[in-house]
Amino acid sequence: MKYVKEFTIILGITLVGEWLKYILPMPVPAGVYGLFLLLFLLCTGIVKLEQIETTGNFLLEIMSVMFVPAAVGLIESYEQIRPVLIPLICICSISTIIVMAVTGKAADWMIRRRQAGAKNGKGGQRP
């Protein structure tokens, strides 16, 4: 029953994100609205991490399976993609490298900031 409750919370937040997509006149995907809403709810304490942690971890573990239909769709669309395949591969490769570099630098900055806070006696954590 715990999993059903956790999944219902996550699904409810996702549905509110879908609703916001149609209500707000901005070109933002519904998933982004849902993620920001979940972040807001977690930061304010309205939703506790323990209330969604188990199901969220499960969904993260099976995330790669969720990409199978998209990959099959790309394979089926090969004839339409073939004329732009080389630029598409270049763009995907370059953007992946950029995202990895920026993520690594951001993580490195956060780790150094936390270590500096620990050295200053602040414990590296925000109150």
PDB file of C-alpha atoms in Angstrom:
ATOM      1  CA  MET A   1       0.000   0.000   0.000  1.00  0.00           C
ATOM      2  CA  LYS A   2       2.962   2.283   0.648  1.00  0.00           C
ATOM      3  CA  TYR A   3       4.001   2.114  -3.016  1.00  0.00           C
ATOM      4  CA  VAL A   4       0.501   2.976  -4.188  1.00  0.00           C
ATOM      5  CA  LYS A   5       0.434   6.039  -1.915  1.00  0.00           C
ATOM      6  CA  GLU A   6       3.878   7.191  -3.067  1.00  0.00           C
ATOM      7  CA  PHE A   7       3.032   6.634  -6.720  1.00  0.00           C
ATOM      8  CA  THR A   8      -0.252   8.501  -6.289  1.00  0.00           C
ATOM      9  CA  ILE A   9       1.608  11.527  -4.884  1.00  0.00           C
ATOM     10  CA  ILE A  10       4.089  11.504  -7.775  1.00  0.00           C
ATOM     11  CA  LEU A  11       1.320  11.002 -10.323  1.00  0.00           C
ATOM     12  CA  GLY A  12      -0.720  13.820  -8.783  1.00  0.00           C
ATOM     13  CA  ILE A  13       2.207  16.221  -9.054  1.00  0.00           C
ATOM     14  CA  THR A  14       2.729  15.120 -12.658  1.00  0.00           C
ATOM     15  CA  LEU A  15      -0.927  15.736 -13.451  1.00  0.00           C
ATOM     16  CA  VAL A  16      -0.759  19.215 -11.932  1.00  0.00           C
ATOM     17  CA  GLY A  17       2.275  19.855 -14.173  1.00  0.00           C
ATOM     18  CA  GLU A  18       0.190  18.787 -17.185  1.00  0.00           C
ATOM     19  CA  TRP A  19      -2.600  21.096 -16.081  1.00  0.00           C
ATOM     20  CA  LEU A  20      -0.166  24.015 -15.632  1.00  0.00           C
ATOM     21  CA  LYS A  21       1.097  23.477 -19.177  1.00  0.00           C
ATOM     22  CA  TYR A  22      -2.342  24.225 -20.548  1.00  0.00           C
ATOM     23  CA  ILE A  23      -3.123  27.056 -18.119  1.00  0.00           C
ATOM     24  CA  LEU A  24       0.106  29.074 -18.308  1.00  0.00           C
ATOM     25  CA  PRO A  25       0.959  30.703 -21.664  1.00  0.00           C
ATOM     26  CA  MET A  26       4.651  29.744 -21.674  1.00  0.00           C
ATOM     27  CA  PRO A  27       6.414  27.221 -23.913  1.00  0.00           C
ATOM     28  CA  VAL A  28       7.490  25.009 -21.004  1.00  0.00           C
ATOM     29  CA  PRO A  29       7.013  21.219 -21.085  1.00  0.00           C
ATOM     30  CA  ALA A  30       4.623  19.751 -18.547  1.00  0.00           C
ATOM     31  CA  GLY A  31       7.409  17.642 -17.051  1.00  0.00           C
ATOM     32  CA  VAL A  32       9.375  20.754 -16.177  1.00  0.00           C
ATOM     33  CA  TYR A  33       6.358  22.235 -14.409  1.00  0.00           C
ATOM     34  CA  GLY A  34       5.965  18.976 -12.510  1.00  0.00           C
ATOM     35  CA  LEU A  35       9.628  18.872 -11.506  1.00  0.00           C
ATOM     36  CA  PHE A  36       9.602  22.464 -10.270  1.00  0.00           C
ATOM     37  CA  LEU A  37       6.391  21.804  -8.379  1.00  0.00           C
ATOM     38  CA  LEU A  38       7.932  18.726  -6.750  1.00  0.00           C
ATOM     39  CA  LEU A  39      11.055  20.719  -5.868  1.00  0.00           C
ATOM     40  CA  PHE A  40       8.902  23.453  -4.324  1.00  0.00           C
ATOM     41  CA  LEU A  41       6.864  20.943  -2.328  1.00  0.00           C
ATOM     42  CA  LEU A  42       9.990  19.190  -1.059  1.00  0.00           C
ATOM     43  CA  CYS A  43      11.763  22.454  -0.152  1.00  0.00           C
ATOM     44  CA  THR A  44       8.765  23.802   1.744  1.00  0.00           C
ATOM     45  CA  GLY A  45       8.195  20.511   3.543  1.00  0.00           C
ATOM     46  CA  ILE A  46       4.668  20.063   2.231  1.00  0.00           C
ATOM     47  CA  VAL A  47       5.848  16.737   0.797  1.00  0.00           C
ATOM     48  CA  LYS A  48       8.485  14.916   2.815  1.00  0.00           C
ATOM     49  CA  LEU A  49      11.181  12.959   1.012  1.00  0.00           C
ATOM     50  CA  GLU A  50      10.188   9.841   2.945  1.00  0.00           C
ATOM     51  CA  GLN A  51       6.715  10.075   1.401  1.00  0.00           C
ATOM     52  CA  ILE A  52       8.015   9.485  -2.153  1.00  0.00           C
ATOM     53  CA  GLU A  53      11.567   8.184  -1.776  1.00  0.00           C
ATOM     54  CA  THR A  54      11.033   4.454  -2.346  1.00  0.00           C
ATOM     55  CA  THR A  55       8.895   4.823  -5.453  1.00  0.00           C
ATOM     56  CA  GLY A  56      11.095   7.650  -6.770  1.00  0.00           C
ATOM     57  CA  ASN A  57      14.174   5.451  -6.450  1.00  0.00           C
ATOM     58  CA  PHE A  58      12.361   2.617  -8.227  1.00  0.00           C
ATOM     59  CA  LEU A  59      11.395   4.928 -11.088  1.00  0.00           C
ATOM     60  CA  LEU A  60      15.013   6.089 -11.360  1.00  0.00           C
ATOM     61  CA  GLU A  61      16.207   2.477 -11.504  1.00  0.00           C
ATOM     62  CA  ILE A  62      13.901   1.604 -14.401  1.00  0.00           C
ATOM     63  CA  MET A  63      14.388   4.892 -16.262  1.00  0.00           C
ATOM     64  CA  SER A  64      16.486   3.283 -18.979  1.00  0.00           C
ATOM     65  CA  VAL A  65      13.585   0.955 -19.839  1.00  0.00           C
ATOM     66  CA  MET A  66      11.426   4.024 -20.451  1.00  0.00           C
ATOM     67  CA  PHE A  67      13.688   5.037 -23.349  1.00  0.00           C
ATOM     68  CA  VAL A  68      13.074   1.800 -25.294  1.00  0.00           C
ATOM     69  CA  PRO A  69       9.877   3.051 -27.023  1.00  0.00           C
ATOM     70  CA  ALA A  70      11.621   6.263 -28.062  1.00  0.00           C
ATOM     71  CA  ALA A  71      14.566   4.306 -29.467  1.00  0.00           C
ATOM     72  CA  VAL A  72      12.221   2.028 -31.396  1.00  0.00           C
ATOM     73  CA  GLY A  73      10.464   5.108 -32.768  1.00  0.00           C
ATOM     74  CA  LEU A  74      13.787   6.492 -33.964  1.00  0.00           C
ATOM     75  CA  ILE A  75      14.668   3.213 -35.652  1.00  0.00           C
ATOM     76  CA  GLU A  76      11.295   3.146 -37.395  1.00  0.00           C
ATOM     77  CA  SER A  77      11.847   6.748 -38.579  1.00  0.00           C
ATOM     78  CA  TYR A  78      15.310   6.049 -39.981  1.00  0.00           C
ATOM     79  CA  GLU A  79      14.355   6.997 -43.552  1.00  0.00           C
ATOM     80  CA  GLN A  80      13.224  10.468 -42.441  1.00  0.00           C
ATOM     81  CA  ILE A  81      16.269  10.941 -40.197  1.00  0.00           C
ATOM     82  CA  ARG A  82      18.889   9.668 -42.673  1.00  0.00           C
ATOM     83  CA  PRO A  83      19.413  13.007 -44.540  1.00  0.00           C
ATOM     84  CA  VAL A  84      20.270  14.791 -41.288  1.00  0.00           C
ATOM     85  CA  LEU A  85      21.924  11.885 -39.463  1.00  0.00           C
ATOM     86  CA  ILE A  86      25.487  13.291 -39.430  1.00  0.00           C
ATOM     87  CA  PRO A  87      24.481  16.745 -38.091  1.00  0.00           C
ATOM     88  CA  LEU A  88      22.157  15.061 -35.584  1.00  0.00           C
ATOM     89  CA  ILE A  89      24.946  12.834 -34.267  1.00  0.00           C
ATOM     90  CA  CYS A  90      27.323  15.823 -34.053  1.00  0.00           C
ATOM     91  CA  ILE A  91      24.788  17.961 -32.191  1.00  0.00           C
ATOM     92  CA  CYS A  92      23.938  15.139 -29.778  1.00  0.00           C
ATOM     93  CA  SER A  93      27.618  14.395 -29.105  1.00  0.00           C
ATOM     94  CA  ILE A  94      28.594  18.032 -28.556  1.00  0.00           C
ATOM     95  CA  SER A  95      25.588  18.784 -26.362  1.00  0.00           C
ATOM     96  CA  THR A  96      26.227  15.640 -24.295  1.00  0.00           C
ATOM     97  CA  ILE A  97      29.838  16.681 -23.699  1.00  0.00           C
ATOM     98  CA  ILE A  98      28.741  20.199 -22.722  1.00  0.00           C
ATOM     99  CA  VAL A  99      26.099  18.897 -20.309  1.00  0.00           C
ATOM    100  CA  MET A 100      28.593  16.484 -18.734  1.00  0.00           C
ATOM    101  CA  ALA A 101      31.183  19.238 -18.322  1.00  0.00           C
ATOM    102  CA  VAL A 102      28.756  21.743 -16.828  1.00  0.00           C
ATOM    103  CA  THR A 103      27.303  19.117 -14.475  1.00  0.00           C
ATOM    104  CA  GLY A 104      30.778  18.062 -13.373  1.00  0.00           C
ATOM    105  CA  LYS A 105      31.857  21.659 -12.748  1.00  0.00           C
ATOM    106  CA  ALA A 106      28.653  22.388 -10.808  1.00  0.00           C
ATOM    107  CA  ALA A 107      29.102  19.263  -8.671  1.00  0.00           C
ATOM    108  CA  ASP A 108      32.765  20.128  -8.094  1.00  0.00           C
ATOM    109  CA  TRP A 109      31.812  23.671  -7.055  1.00  0.00           C
ATOM    110  CA  MET A 110      29.181  22.350  -4.631  1.00  0.00           C
ATOM    111  CA  ILE A 111      31.613  19.845  -3.094  1.00  0.00           C
ATOM    112  CA  ARG A 112      34.290  22.523  -2.641  1.00  0.00           C
ATOM    113  CA  ARG A 113      31.719  24.876  -1.120  1.00  0.00           C
ATOM    114  CA  ARG A 114      30.582  22.208   1.341  1.00  0.00           C
ATOM    115  CA  GLN A 115      34.185  21.360   2.290  1.00  0.00           C
ATOM    116  CA  ALA A 116      34.992  25.046   2.793  1.00  0.00           C
ATOM    117  CA  GLY A 117      31.936  25.376   5.017  1.00  0.00           C
ATOM    118  CA  ALA A 118      33.044  22.355   7.054  1.00  0.00           C
ATOM    119  CA  LYS A 119      36.500  23.900   7.536  1.00  0.00           C
ATOM    120  CA  ASN A 120      34.951  27.160   8.711  1.00  0.00           C
ATOM    121  CA  GLY A 121      32.933  25.301  11.335  1.00  0.00           C
ATOM    122  CA  LYS A 122      29.617  25.757   9.561  1.00  0.00           C
ATOM    123  CA  GLY A 123      29.268  22.063   8.839  1.00  0.00           C
ATOM    124  CA  GLY A 124      28.750  22.802   5.168  1.00  0.00           C
ATOM    125  CA  GLN A 125      24.990  22.659   5.524  1.00  0.00           C
ATOM    126  CA  ARG A 126      22.353  25.309   5.281  1.00  0.00           C
ATOM    127  CA  PRO A 127      20.112  25.844   8.324  1.00  0.00           C
TER     128      PRO A 127
END
